[in-house]
Structure formats: C-alpha cells, structure tokens
Amino acid sequence: MSTAALTSIGLDFVDPALEASVLDTLQRVEGELRSCVASADPFVTEAARHLVDAGGKRFRPLLVSLGAHFGDPRAPLVVPAAVVMELTHLATLYHDDVMDEAPVRRGAPSANSRWTNSVAILVGDYLFARAADIAADLGVEAVRLQARTFARLVEGQIAETVGPRAGDEPVAHYLQVISGKTGSLIATSARFGGMFGGAGPEQIEALAGYGETIGVAFQLSDDLLDIASESVQSGKTPGTDLREGVPTLPVLYALGSDDADAASVRLREILAAGPVTDDALHAEALGLLRESPAMKRARETVRSYAEEARQQLSPLPDGPARRALESLCDFIADRTS
C-alpha cells in the first residue's frame, strides 16, 4: 500500500507522521493476510490468496488504523483487528461473485470463473472461519461484534436479493440494503480502531457512526460514477448497472419522479422496461440520466451523507487523524459533482 493508493480513495494526509504510521500498519496487515490464509492444503492456500494477492483499496484496515490514532495506533491488537475486518470483506467478495456470476474481480478472473462456484463459496466460508479464529484472540466483545456485523451483511444481501416488499418505499429499501451490505462492516472497522487503540467510549461511538455513514456515501457515489463517468473511473464500464438492470439511486429517483417534461417521461419509459441491453437505448438512457433531475437529486443525497459523516466526527479531538477522516468527506462530496 502506497501514499498514491491512499490518495486515490480520497485520503489527504496533512501530517507525515500520521502517513508513516498508517502505511506501516497497512504493510503489517498485508503480511498477516498472506500468512493467515495459508492452509496445509496447497489448493486451499492458492484459492484463498487469490483475492488477497489481487490487492484492493484496503479501506477497512485503513479505517481501523485511523480510528486507532485516537488512542495508541501501535497497540498490539490493532493489526489483528484490521485483518479480521479485511478477511470478512474478502469472504463476502467470493460469495458476491457467485451470486452476480461475475467473471472478473479486481482485474483478475474471479474465483468462480477460475475454478467453480462451489469452490468460491467454500473459500469464502474458509475466510470467514479464519476471521472468526483471529477475532477470538481479540476477546468476547470483538467476536460478538464481528458476528453481528456478519449478520447485518447477510440481511442486507437477502434484502437486495428479495427486493422491496409490498408497501416498501424503493429508495428507503435501497438505502437499507447499502447500510447492511456496505456500511455495517465499515462501521465496525472504525469501531475496532477506536476500541483496540484505547479511545474513549464516546469517541468509539463517533467513529462507528462515521464509518457507517461514510460507507453508504461511498457506495452511493460509486452509483453516480457508473452513470456520470466517461471513463472507467468507477472501476466498471460506464452504464454497467443500467445495462444489468441494477436499480441504483439515480434510477430509483427517476422511476419514482412525476416530472412531466419530455426527457423525464422518456427516461421513465426506458427504465421501466428493465435491463437496458440494447446499445442504442442504453446510450439514450445514459445521456438522459446524466442530465436528469434524478441525477441532481442523487448528488444532493450523496453530499448530505458526506456532511452527516463529517458531523459525526465532532466528539473527536481535532488533529491529523480527524482531518484525514474529514478529507474523505470532502472527496466524496466532490467526486460526483
């Protein structure tokens, strides 16, 4: 993990000592990740290291490290706590790829396409088990928190799979899904940082609230980038969600609007038909979405989450670590404007 990699996700270090400390923690996490997924069976080791070796943002260990700076960032359980969070995240990716039938993950063939769905599911289970094993060394409270976080992840995935029930408001349902699938693990990551760094109770709760909110904001901003970017800034070909029929926030706002202008009516007509797979219709819908009131409203929603995350940092003392966390709020508010 390098300074450039951290900058790419919006983190602005204003203090060289903080930067050096966080990078040192993340390097130690990398080493622990590779050693803890090793198995006596070479095939299990290879499959389990597949996504570890593919890299990634390591956003969850990053928040563990930053959270620990409100206490002692060198406390002995900070790195194991970060490893637990990243292993849990990686395990969900193996399962997600099976559910999504994804051929590629992080620029490499996904585990399910390289091997089989069954192998990918079992390797995900193996990583969950390794995370639980390490969490046991962190204490009973950590085990309980990791288990409850995992339960929220699964509930979020189930809610997404089942979809809104009769009477559910689609946008509220979608935000609930994101809170469960994404926000919960990022919240626990920030909480673990505070806990195992030795921060006070009020500070730990502030970190957890910030983590959940910034996690939702990041996911929502990714939704917007999938529509707004002309490049692969979002990590996917622009309009992928639209082509696959994934009901992201701008699409939900567009479908739920009663705007009577011709562009909005035409956009609703295209979106209501489901996945937009026809190339001409896809290009038309993407163009309409980019200029729509729904897109503007979605941007305002992202900015409101970013601002809420900033406000949740208020109980934390001012200093380099808090300013680094605030820089993520600025990045999210600006990246989709």
Coordinates of C-alpha atoms in Angstrom, one line a residue:
M1 CA 0.0 0.0 0.0
S2 CA 1.4 3.3 -1.1
T3 CA 0.6 7.0 -0.5
A4 CA -0.6 7.2 -4.0
A5 CA -3.1 4.3 -3.4
L6 CA -4.4 6.1 -0.3
T7 CA -4.7 9.4 -2.2
S8 CA -6.7 7.6 -4.9
I9 CA -9.5 6.9 -2.5
G10 CA -9.7 10.4 -1.2
L11 CA -7.5 10.4 1.8
D12 CA -5.5 13.6 2.3
F13 CA -2.6 13.3 4.8
V14 CA -1.6 16.6 6.3
D15 CA 0.9 15.1 8.7
P16 CA 3.9 13.0 7.7
A17 CA 4.0 11.1 11.0
L18 CA 0.3 10.0 10.6
E19 CA 1.0 9.0 7.0
A20 CA 4.0 6.9 8.0
S21 CA 2.1 5.3 10.9
V22 CA -0.9 4.3 8.7
L23 CA 1.3 2.9 5.9
D24 CA 3.3 0.9 8.4
T25 CA 0.1 -0.6 9.8
L26 CA -1.3 -1.4 6.4
Q27 CA 2.0 -3.1 5.4
R28 CA 1.8 -5.3 8.5
V29 CA -1.8 -6.1 7.7
E30 CA -0.7 -7.2 4.2
G31 CA 1.8 -9.6 5.7
E32 CA -0.7 -11.0 8.2
L33 CA -3.3 -11.5 5.5
R34 CA -1.0 -13.7 3.4
S35 CA 0.2 -15.8 6.3
C36 CA -3.2 -16.3 8.0
V37 CA -4.9 -17.6 4.8
A38 CA -2.3 -20.3 4.4
S39 CA -3.5 -23.9 4.7
A40 CA -1.9 -27.3 4.8
D41 CA -3.7 -27.9 1.5
P42 CA -1.8 -26.0 -1.3
F43 CA -5.0 -25.7 -3.3
V44 CA -6.9 -24.0 -0.4
T45 CA -3.9 -21.7 0.0
E46 CA -3.9 -20.7 -3.7
A47 CA -7.7 -20.1 -3.8
A48 CA -7.7 -18.2 -0.5
R49 CA -4.9 -16.0 -1.6
H50 CA -6.5 -15.3 -5.0
L51 CA -8.2 -12.0 -3.9
V52 CA -5.6 -11.2 -1.3
D53 CA -2.9 -11.1 -4.0
A54 CA -5.2 -9.1 -6.3
G55 CA -4.9 -6.2 -3.9
G56 CA -7.7 -3.6 -3.4
K57 CA -8.2 -0.4 -1.5
R58 CA -7.9 -2.0 2.0
F59 CA -10.4 0.7 3.0
R60 CA -11.5 -1.2 6.1
P61 CA -8.0 -1.7 7.5
L62 CA -7.3 1.9 6.8
L63 CA -10.2 3.0 9.0
V64 CA -9.1 0.6 11.7
S65 CA -5.7 2.3 11.6
L66 CA -7.1 5.8 11.6
G67 CA -9.5 5.0 14.4
A68 CA -6.6 3.7 16.5
H69 CA -4.9 7.1 16.3
F70 CA -7.5 8.4 18.7
G71 CA -5.6 6.2 21.2
D72 CA -2.5 4.2 20.7
P73 CA -2.0 3.2 17.0
R74 CA 0.7 0.8 18.0
A75 CA -1.4 -1.1 20.4
P76 CA -0.9 -4.9 19.8
L77 CA -4.4 -5.8 18.8
V78 CA -4.8 -3.1 16.1
V79 CA -3.3 -5.1 13.3
P80 CA -5.2 -8.3 14.1
A81 CA -8.4 -6.3 14.3
A82 CA -7.7 -4.9 10.8
V83 CA -7.0 -8.4 9.5
V84 CA -10.4 -9.6 10.8
M85 CA -12.2 -6.8 9.0
E86 CA -10.4 -7.3 5.7
L87 CA -10.8 -11.1 5.8
T88 CA -14.6 -10.7 6.4
H89 CA -14.8 -8.3 3.5
L90 CA -12.8 -10.6 1.2
A91 CA -15.0 -13.5 2.1
T92 CA -18.1 -11.6 1.0
L93 CA -16.5 -10.8 -2.3
Y94 CA -16.1 -14.6 -3.1
H95 CA -19.8 -15.0 -2.3
D96 CA -20.9 -11.9 -4.2
D97 CA -19.1 -13.0 -7.4
V98 CA -21.0 -16.3 -7.3
M99 CA -24.3 -14.5 -6.8
D100 CA -23.5 -12.0 -9.6
E101 CA -21.9 -14.5 -11.9
A102 CA -19.0 -12.1 -12.2
P103 CA -16.2 -13.2 -14.5
V104 CA -13.7 -10.6 -13.2
R105 CA -12.7 -9.2 -9.8
R106 CA -10.0 -6.6 -9.3
G107 CA -8.7 -7.0 -12.8
A108 CA -8.2 -10.8 -12.5
P109 CA -10.5 -13.7 -13.2
S110 CA -12.9 -14.2 -10.3
A111 CA -12.5 -17.3 -8.2
N112 CA -15.8 -18.8 -9.5
S113 CA -14.7 -18.3 -13.1
R114 CA -11.2 -19.6 -12.5
W115 CA -12.4 -22.6 -10.6
T116 CA -16.1 -23.2 -9.9
N117 CA -19.0 -21.7 -7.9
S118 CA -18.7 -24.4 -5.3
V119 CA -15.0 -23.7 -4.7
A120 CA -15.6 -19.9 -4.5
I121 CA -18.4 -20.4 -1.9
L122 CA -16.2 -22.8 0.2
V123 CA -13.2 -20.5 0.1
G124 CA -15.4 -17.6 1.2
D125 CA -16.5 -19.8 4.1
Y126 CA -12.9 -20.6 4.9
L127 CA -12.0 -16.9 5.1
F128 CA -15.0 -16.3 7.4
A129 CA -13.7 -19.0 9.6
R130 CA -10.2 -17.6 9.6
A131 CA -11.6 -14.2 10.6
A132 CA -13.6 -15.7 13.4
D133 CA -10.5 -17.6 14.7
I134 CA -8.4 -14.4 14.8
A135 CA -11.4 -12.5 16.4
A136 CA -11.4 -15.0 19.2
D137 CA -8.0 -13.6 20.3
L138 CA -9.4 -10.1 20.4
G139 CA -12.0 -11.0 23.1
V140 CA -15.6 -11.8 23.6
E141 CA -16.9 -8.4 22.6
A142 CA -15.0 -8.5 19.3
V143 CA -16.4 -11.9 18.5
R144 CA -19.9 -10.7 19.2
L145 CA -19.4 -7.5 17.1
Q146 CA -17.9 -9.5 14.2
A147 CA -20.8 -11.9 14.3
R148 CA -23.4 -9.2 14.5
T149 CA -21.8 -7.4 11.6
F150 CA -21.8 -10.6 9.6
A151 CA -25.5 -11.0 10.3
R152 CA -26.2 -7.5 9.1
L153 CA -24.2 -8.2 5.9
V154 CA -26.3 -11.3 5.2
E155 CA -29.5 -9.5 6.0
G156 CA -28.5 -6.7 3.6
Q157 CA -27.8 -9.2 0.9
I158 CA -31.0 -11.1 1.4
A159 CA -33.0 -7.8 1.3
E160 CA -31.3 -7.0 -2.0
T161 CA -32.0 -10.4 -3.4
V162 CA -35.6 -10.4 -2.4
G163 CA -36.2 -6.8 -3.3
P164 CA -38.7 -4.4 -1.9
R165 CA -41.9 -6.0 -0.5
A166 CA -45.4 -4.6 -1.0
G167 CA -45.6 -1.3 0.7
D168 CA -41.8 -0.7 0.9
E169 CA -40.6 2.6 -0.5
P170 CA -37.9 1.6 -3.0
V171 CA -35.3 4.3 -2.1
A172 CA -35.6 3.6 1.6
H173 CA -35.2 -0.1 0.9
Y174 CA -32.2 0.5 -1.3
L175 CA -30.5 2.6 1.4
Q176 CA -31.2 -0.1 4.0
V177 CA -29.5 -2.6 1.7
I178 CA -26.4 -0.5 1.4
S179 CA -26.3 0.2 5.1
G180 CA -26.3 -3.6 5.7
K181 CA -24.1 -4.8 2.9
T182 CA -21.5 -2.0 3.0
G183 CA -22.0 0.4 5.9
S184 CA -22.0 -2.2 8.6
L185 CA -18.5 -3.6 8.0
I186 CA -17.0 -0.1 7.6
A187 CA -18.7 1.0 10.8
T188 CA -17.2 -2.0 12.7
S189 CA -13.8 -1.3 11.2
A190 CA -13.8 2.2 12.5
R191 CA -15.2 1.0 15.8
F192 CA -12.4 -1.7 16.1
G193 CA -9.8 1.0 15.5
G194 CA -11.1 3.0 18.4
M195 CA -11.6 0.0 20.7
F196 CA -8.2 -1.6 20.2
G197 CA -6.4 1.7 20.1
G198 CA -7.9 2.6 23.5
A199 CA -10.1 5.5 22.6
G200 CA -12.9 6.5 25.0
P201 CA -16.5 5.2 24.7
E202 CA -17.9 8.5 23.2
Q203 CA -15.1 8.5 20.6
I204 CA -15.6 4.9 19.7
E205 CA -19.3 5.5 19.0
A206 CA -18.5 8.6 16.9
L207 CA -16.1 6.5 14.8
A208 CA -18.7 3.8 14.3
G209 CA -21.3 6.3 13.3
Y210 CA -18.9 8.0 10.9
G211 CA -17.9 4.6 9.4
E212 CA -21.4 3.6 8.6
T213 CA -22.3 6.9 7.1
I214 CA -19.2 7.3 5.0
G215 CA -19.6 3.7 3.8
V216 CA -23.1 4.4 2.5
A217 CA -21.8 7.7 0.9
F218 CA -19.0 5.9 -0.9
Q219 CA -21.4 3.3 -2.3
L220 CA -23.8 5.9 -3.4
S221 CA -21.1 7.9 -5.1
D222 CA -20.0 4.8 -6.9
D223 CA -23.6 4.5 -8.2
L224 CA -23.3 8.0 -9.6
L225 CA -19.9 7.5 -11.2
D226 CA -21.2 4.5 -13.0
I227 CA -23.5 6.9 -14.8
A228 CA -21.5 10.1 -14.9
S229 CA -18.0 9.0 -15.7
E230 CA -16.9 8.9 -19.3
S231 CA -14.0 6.6 -18.4
V232 CA -13.6 3.6 -16.1
Q233 CA -13.3 5.9 -13.1
S234 CA -15.8 3.8 -11.2
G235 CA -13.9 0.5 -11.9
K236 CA -16.6 -0.6 -14.4
T237 CA -17.6 0.3 -17.9
P238 CA -19.9 3.4 -17.5
G239 CA -23.5 2.3 -17.5
T240 CA -22.9 -1.2 -16.4
D241 CA -25.5 -1.1 -13.6
L242 CA -28.0 0.3 -16.1
R243 CA -27.3 -2.5 -18.6
E244 CA -27.6 -5.1 -15.9
G245 CA -30.9 -3.7 -14.5
V246 CA -29.3 -2.8 -11.1
P247 CA -31.7 -0.2 -9.5
T248 CA -29.2 2.3 -8.2
L249 CA -30.2 5.6 -6.5
P250 CA -30.4 7.8 -9.7
V251 CA -32.5 5.2 -11.4
L252 CA -34.9 4.8 -8.4
Y253 CA -35.3 8.6 -8.2
A254 CA -36.0 8.7 -11.9
L255 CA -38.6 5.9 -11.8
G256 CA -40.3 7.5 -8.8
S257 CA -40.5 11.0 -10.1
D258 CA -43.5 12.7 -11.5
D259 CA -41.6 15.2 -13.7
A260 CA -43.7 15.8 -16.8
D261 CA -41.0 17.1 -19.1
A262 CA -40.4 15.1 -22.2
A263 CA -36.9 13.9 -21.2
S264 CA -38.1 12.6 -17.8
V265 CA -41.1 10.9 -19.3
R266 CA -38.9 9.2 -21.9
L267 CA -36.3 8.2 -19.3
R268 CA -39.0 6.5 -17.2
E269 CA -40.3 4.7 -20.2
I270 CA -36.9 3.2 -21.0
L271 CA -36.1 2.3 -17.4
A272 CA -39.5 0.8 -16.6
A273 CA -38.8 -2.0 -19.2
G274 CA -36.0 -3.4 -17.1
P275 CA -32.3 -4.0 -18.0
V276 CA -31.3 -1.7 -20.9
T277 CA -29.3 -4.1 -23.1
D278 CA -30.0 -2.5 -26.5
D279 CA -26.9 -0.4 -27.3
A280 CA -28.9 2.5 -28.8
L281 CA -31.4 2.6 -25.9
H282 CA -28.6 2.2 -23.4
A283 CA -26.8 5.3 -24.9
E284 CA -30.0 7.3 -24.9
A285 CA -30.9 6.3 -21.3
L286 CA -27.4 7.1 -20.1
G287 CA -27.5 10.5 -21.7
L288 CA -30.9 11.3 -20.2
L289 CA -29.9 10.2 -16.8
R290 CA -26.8 12.3 -16.8
E291 CA -28.9 15.5 -17.4
S292 CA -31.9 14.5 -15.3
P293 CA -33.4 16.0 -12.1
A294 CA -33.0 12.5 -10.6
M295 CA -29.2 12.7 -11.1
K296 CA -29.1 16.1 -9.4
R297 CA -31.2 14.8 -6.5
A298 CA -28.9 11.8 -6.2
R299 CA -25.8 14.1 -6.0
E300 CA -27.5 16.1 -3.2
T301 CA -28.2 12.8 -1.3
V302 CA -24.5 11.9 -1.6
R303 CA -23.4 15.3 -0.3
S304 CA -25.9 15.1 2.6
Y305 CA -24.4 11.7 3.7
A306 CA -20.9 13.2 3.4
E307 CA -21.8 16.1 5.5
E308 CA -23.6 13.9 8.1
A309 CA -20.4 11.8 8.3
R310 CA -18.4 15.0 9.0
Q311 CA -20.8 16.0 11.8
Q312 CA -20.4 12.6 13.4
L313 CA -16.7 13.3 13.9
S314 CA -17.5 16.3 16.3
P315 CA -16.8 14.3 19.5
L316 CA -13.3 13.5 18.3
P317 CA -10.4 15.8 19.2
D318 CA -9.0 17.9 16.4
G319 CA -5.8 16.7 14.9
P320 CA -4.3 14.9 11.9
A321 CA -6.4 11.8 12.2
R322 CA -9.6 13.7 12.4
R323 CA -8.6 15.9 9.5
A324 CA -7.8 12.8 7.4
L325 CA -11.2 11.4 8.1
E326 CA -12.8 14.7 7.1
S327 CA -10.8 14.7 3.9
L328 CA -12.8 11.6 2.9
C329 CA -16.0 13.6 3.3
D330 CA -14.7 16.3 1.0
F331 CA -13.6 13.7 -1.6
I332 CA -17.0 12.1 -1.7
A333 CA -18.8 15.4 -1.9
D334 CA -16.6 16.5 -4.8
R335 CA -16.1 13.3 -6.8
T336 CA -19.6 13.2 -8.3
S337 CA -20.2 17.0 -8.6

